CSV table of C-alpha atoms and ligand atoms in Angstrom, one decimal:
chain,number,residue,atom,x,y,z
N,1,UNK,CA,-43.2,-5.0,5.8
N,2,UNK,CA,-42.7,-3.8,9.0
N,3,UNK,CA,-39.1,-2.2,10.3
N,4,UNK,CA,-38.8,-3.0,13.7
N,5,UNK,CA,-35.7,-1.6,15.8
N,6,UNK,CA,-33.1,-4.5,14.7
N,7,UNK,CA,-34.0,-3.5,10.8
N,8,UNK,CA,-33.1,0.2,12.2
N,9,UNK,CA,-29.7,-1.1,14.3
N,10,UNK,CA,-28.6,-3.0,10.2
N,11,UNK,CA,-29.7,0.0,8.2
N,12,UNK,CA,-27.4,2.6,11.2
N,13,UNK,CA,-24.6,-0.3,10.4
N,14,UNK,CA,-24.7,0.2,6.9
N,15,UNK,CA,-24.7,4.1,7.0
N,16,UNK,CA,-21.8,4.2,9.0
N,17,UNK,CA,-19.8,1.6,7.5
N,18,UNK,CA,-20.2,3.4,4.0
N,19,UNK,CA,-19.3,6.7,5.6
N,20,UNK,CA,-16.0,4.8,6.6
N,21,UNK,CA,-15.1,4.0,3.1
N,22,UNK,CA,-16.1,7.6,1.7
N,23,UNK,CA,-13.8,8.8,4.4
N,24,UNK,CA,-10.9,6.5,3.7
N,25,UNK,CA,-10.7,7.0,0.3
N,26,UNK,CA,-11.1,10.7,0.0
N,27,UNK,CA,-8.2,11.0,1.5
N,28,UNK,CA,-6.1,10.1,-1.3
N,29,UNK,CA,-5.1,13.8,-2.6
N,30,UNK,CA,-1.9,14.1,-2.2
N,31,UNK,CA,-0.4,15.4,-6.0
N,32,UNK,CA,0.8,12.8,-7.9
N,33,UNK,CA,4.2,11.9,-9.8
N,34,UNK,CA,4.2,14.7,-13.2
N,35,UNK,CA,4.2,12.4,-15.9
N,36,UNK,CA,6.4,14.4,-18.1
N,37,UNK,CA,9.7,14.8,-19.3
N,38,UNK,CA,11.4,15.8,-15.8
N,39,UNK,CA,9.9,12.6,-14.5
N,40,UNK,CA,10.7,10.6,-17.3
N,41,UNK,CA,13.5,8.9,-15.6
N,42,UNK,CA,11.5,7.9,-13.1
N,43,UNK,CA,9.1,5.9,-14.9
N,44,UNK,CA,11.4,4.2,-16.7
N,45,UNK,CA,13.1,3.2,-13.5
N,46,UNK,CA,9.9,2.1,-12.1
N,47,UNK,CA,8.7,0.1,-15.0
N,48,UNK,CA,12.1,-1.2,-16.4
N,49,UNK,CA,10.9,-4.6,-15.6
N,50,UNK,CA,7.2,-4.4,-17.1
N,51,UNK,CA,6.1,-7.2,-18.6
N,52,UNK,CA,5.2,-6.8,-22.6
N,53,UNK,CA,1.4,-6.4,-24.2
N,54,UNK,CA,1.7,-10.2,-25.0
N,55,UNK,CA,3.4,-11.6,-21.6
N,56,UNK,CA,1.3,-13.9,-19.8
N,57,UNK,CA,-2.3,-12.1,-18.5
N,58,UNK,CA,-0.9,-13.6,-14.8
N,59,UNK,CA,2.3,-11.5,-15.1
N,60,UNK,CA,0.8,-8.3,-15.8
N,61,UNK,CA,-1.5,-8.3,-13.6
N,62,UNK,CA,1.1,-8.9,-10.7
N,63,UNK,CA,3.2,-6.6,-11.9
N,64,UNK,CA,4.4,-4.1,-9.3
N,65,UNK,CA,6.4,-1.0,-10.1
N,66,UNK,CA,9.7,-0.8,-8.6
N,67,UNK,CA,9.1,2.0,-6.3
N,68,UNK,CA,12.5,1.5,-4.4
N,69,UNK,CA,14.6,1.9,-7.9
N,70,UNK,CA,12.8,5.5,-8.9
N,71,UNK,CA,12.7,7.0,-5.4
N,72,UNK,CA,16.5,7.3,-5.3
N,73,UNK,CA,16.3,9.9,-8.1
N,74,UNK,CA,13.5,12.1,-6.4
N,75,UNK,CA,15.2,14.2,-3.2
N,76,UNK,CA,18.4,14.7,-5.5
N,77,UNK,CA,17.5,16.6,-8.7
N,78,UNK,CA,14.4,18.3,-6.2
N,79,UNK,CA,17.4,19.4,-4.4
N,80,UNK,CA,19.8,20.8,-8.1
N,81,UNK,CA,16.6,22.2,-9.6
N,82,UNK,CA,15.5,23.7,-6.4
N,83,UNK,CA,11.8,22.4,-6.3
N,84,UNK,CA,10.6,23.5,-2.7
N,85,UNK,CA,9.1,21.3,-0.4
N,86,UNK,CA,6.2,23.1,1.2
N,87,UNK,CA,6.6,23.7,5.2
N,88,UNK,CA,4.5,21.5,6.8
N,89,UNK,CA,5.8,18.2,4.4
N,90,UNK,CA,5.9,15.2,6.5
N,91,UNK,CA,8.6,12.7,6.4
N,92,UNK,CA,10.0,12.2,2.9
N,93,UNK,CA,11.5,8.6,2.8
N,94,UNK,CA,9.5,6.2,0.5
N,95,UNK,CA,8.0,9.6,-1.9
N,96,UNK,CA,6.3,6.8,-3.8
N,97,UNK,CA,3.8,5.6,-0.8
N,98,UNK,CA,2.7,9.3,-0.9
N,99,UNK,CA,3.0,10.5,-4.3
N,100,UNK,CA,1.3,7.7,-6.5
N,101,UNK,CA,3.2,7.3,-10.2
N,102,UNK,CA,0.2,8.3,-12.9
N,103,UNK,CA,-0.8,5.2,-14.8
G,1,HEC,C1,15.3,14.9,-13.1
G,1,HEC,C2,14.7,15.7,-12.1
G,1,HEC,C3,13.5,15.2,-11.2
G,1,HEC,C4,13.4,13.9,-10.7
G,1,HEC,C5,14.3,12.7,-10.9
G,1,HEC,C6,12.1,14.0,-9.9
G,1,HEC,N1,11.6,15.2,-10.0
G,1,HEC,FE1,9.8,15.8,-9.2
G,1,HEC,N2,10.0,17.6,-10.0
G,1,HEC,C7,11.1,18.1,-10.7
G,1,HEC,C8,10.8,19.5,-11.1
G,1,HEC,C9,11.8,20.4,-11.9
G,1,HEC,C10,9.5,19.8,-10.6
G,1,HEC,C11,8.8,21.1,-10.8
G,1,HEC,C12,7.7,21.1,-11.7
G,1,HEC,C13,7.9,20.4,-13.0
G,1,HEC,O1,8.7,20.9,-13.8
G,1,HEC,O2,7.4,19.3,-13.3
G,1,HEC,C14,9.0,18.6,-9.9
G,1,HEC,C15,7.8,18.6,-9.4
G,1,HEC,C16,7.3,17.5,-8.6
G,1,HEC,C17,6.0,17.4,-7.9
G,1,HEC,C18,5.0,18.5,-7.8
G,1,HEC,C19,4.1,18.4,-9.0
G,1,HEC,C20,3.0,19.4,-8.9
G,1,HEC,O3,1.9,19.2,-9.6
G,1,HEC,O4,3.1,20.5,-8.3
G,1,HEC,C21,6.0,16.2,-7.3
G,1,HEC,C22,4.8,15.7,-6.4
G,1,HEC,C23,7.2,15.5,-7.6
G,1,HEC,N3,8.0,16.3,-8.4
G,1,HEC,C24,7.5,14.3,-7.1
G,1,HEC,C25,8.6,13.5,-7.5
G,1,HEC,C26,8.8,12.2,-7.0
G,1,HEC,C27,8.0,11.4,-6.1
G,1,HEC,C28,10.0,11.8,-7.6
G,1,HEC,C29,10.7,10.5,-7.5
G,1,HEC,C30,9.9,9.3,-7.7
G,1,HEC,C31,10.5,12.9,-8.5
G,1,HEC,N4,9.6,13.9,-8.3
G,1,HEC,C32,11.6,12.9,-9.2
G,1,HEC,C33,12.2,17.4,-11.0
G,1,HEC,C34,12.4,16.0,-10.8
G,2,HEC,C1,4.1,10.6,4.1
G,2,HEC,C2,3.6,11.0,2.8
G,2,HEC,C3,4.6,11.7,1.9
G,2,HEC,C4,5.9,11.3,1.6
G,2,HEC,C5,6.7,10.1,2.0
G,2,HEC,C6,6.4,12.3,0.6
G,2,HEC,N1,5.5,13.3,0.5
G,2,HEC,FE1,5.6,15.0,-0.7
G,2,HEC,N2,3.9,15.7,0.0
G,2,HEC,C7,3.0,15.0,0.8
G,2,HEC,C8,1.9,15.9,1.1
G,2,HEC,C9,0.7,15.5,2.0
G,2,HEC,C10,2.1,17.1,0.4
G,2,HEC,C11,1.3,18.3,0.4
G,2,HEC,C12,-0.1,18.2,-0.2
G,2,HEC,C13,-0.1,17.7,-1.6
G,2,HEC,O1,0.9,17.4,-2.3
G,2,HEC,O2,-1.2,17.7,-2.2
G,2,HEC,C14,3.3,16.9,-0.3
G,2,HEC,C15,3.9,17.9,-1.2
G,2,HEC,C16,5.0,17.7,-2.0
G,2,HEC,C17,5.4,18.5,-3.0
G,2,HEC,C18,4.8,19.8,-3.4
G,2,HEC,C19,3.6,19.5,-4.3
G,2,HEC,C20,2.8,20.7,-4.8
G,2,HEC,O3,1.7,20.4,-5.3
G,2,HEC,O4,3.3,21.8,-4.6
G,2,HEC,C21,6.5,18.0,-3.6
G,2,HEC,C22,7.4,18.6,-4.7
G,2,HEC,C23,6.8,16.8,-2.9
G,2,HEC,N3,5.8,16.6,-1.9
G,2,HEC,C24,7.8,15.9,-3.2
G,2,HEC,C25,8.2,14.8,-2.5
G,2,HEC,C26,9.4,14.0,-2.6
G,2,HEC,C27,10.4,14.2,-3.7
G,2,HEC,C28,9.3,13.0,-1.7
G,2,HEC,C29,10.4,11.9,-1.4
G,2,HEC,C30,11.8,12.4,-1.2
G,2,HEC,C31,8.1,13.1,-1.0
G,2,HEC,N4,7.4,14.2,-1.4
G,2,HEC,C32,7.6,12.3,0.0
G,2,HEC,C33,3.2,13.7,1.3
G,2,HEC,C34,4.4,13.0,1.2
């Protein structure tokens, strides 16, 4: 087969569109949620409403943690127990966007 210049323009495309993605997703480093007992609290709050092992496959699968129910106890006990926030933190409403709860 012969590559001619258009095979060469699809195979740049290609390169650069998987680059993208490796990029993208790399990105997600930020530390996650401890999943111990400090953080308990948290993800019972979050997953107070998960469905049971035999709820329908549908429900499970659409089944979002509520985010907005265990951010409230983040910035308070940081604040008694005195966990530092390092300098350069950005803007710290919605932790949950940022710090991702382990599964
Ligand atoms: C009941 C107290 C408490 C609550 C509630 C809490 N934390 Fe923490 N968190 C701590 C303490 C204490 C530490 C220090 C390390 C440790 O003991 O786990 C910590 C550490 C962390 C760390 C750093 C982990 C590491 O590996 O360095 C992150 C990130 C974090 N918490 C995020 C959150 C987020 C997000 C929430 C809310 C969804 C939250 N925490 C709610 C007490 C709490
Ligand atoms: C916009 C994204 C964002 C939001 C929102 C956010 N953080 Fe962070 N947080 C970061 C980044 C980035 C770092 C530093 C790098 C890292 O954690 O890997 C960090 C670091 C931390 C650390 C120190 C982790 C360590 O490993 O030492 C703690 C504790 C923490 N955040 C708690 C919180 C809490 C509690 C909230 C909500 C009140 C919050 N963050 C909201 C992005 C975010």
């Amino acid at each position: 087969m012969k590559i001619d210049k258009r095979d060469w323009f699809f195979v740049g495309l290609i390169v650069v569109v998987v680059g993208i993605f490796v990029g993208i997703s790399g990105k997600e480093k930020t530390t996650t949620v401890p999943k111990n007992e400090m953080h308990a609290i948290v993800y019972e709050a979050a997953y107070k409403n998960a469905p049971g092992p035999d709820a329908p496959l549908f429900k499970r699968t659409f089944f979002k943690p509520d985010k907005k129910a265990a951010e409230v106890y983040c910035e308070p006990c940081h604040k008694e127990k005195g966990v530092p926030f390092p300098p350069n933190h950005p803007p710290k409403n919605r932790c949950l966007f940022c710090h991702k709860l382990q599964q």
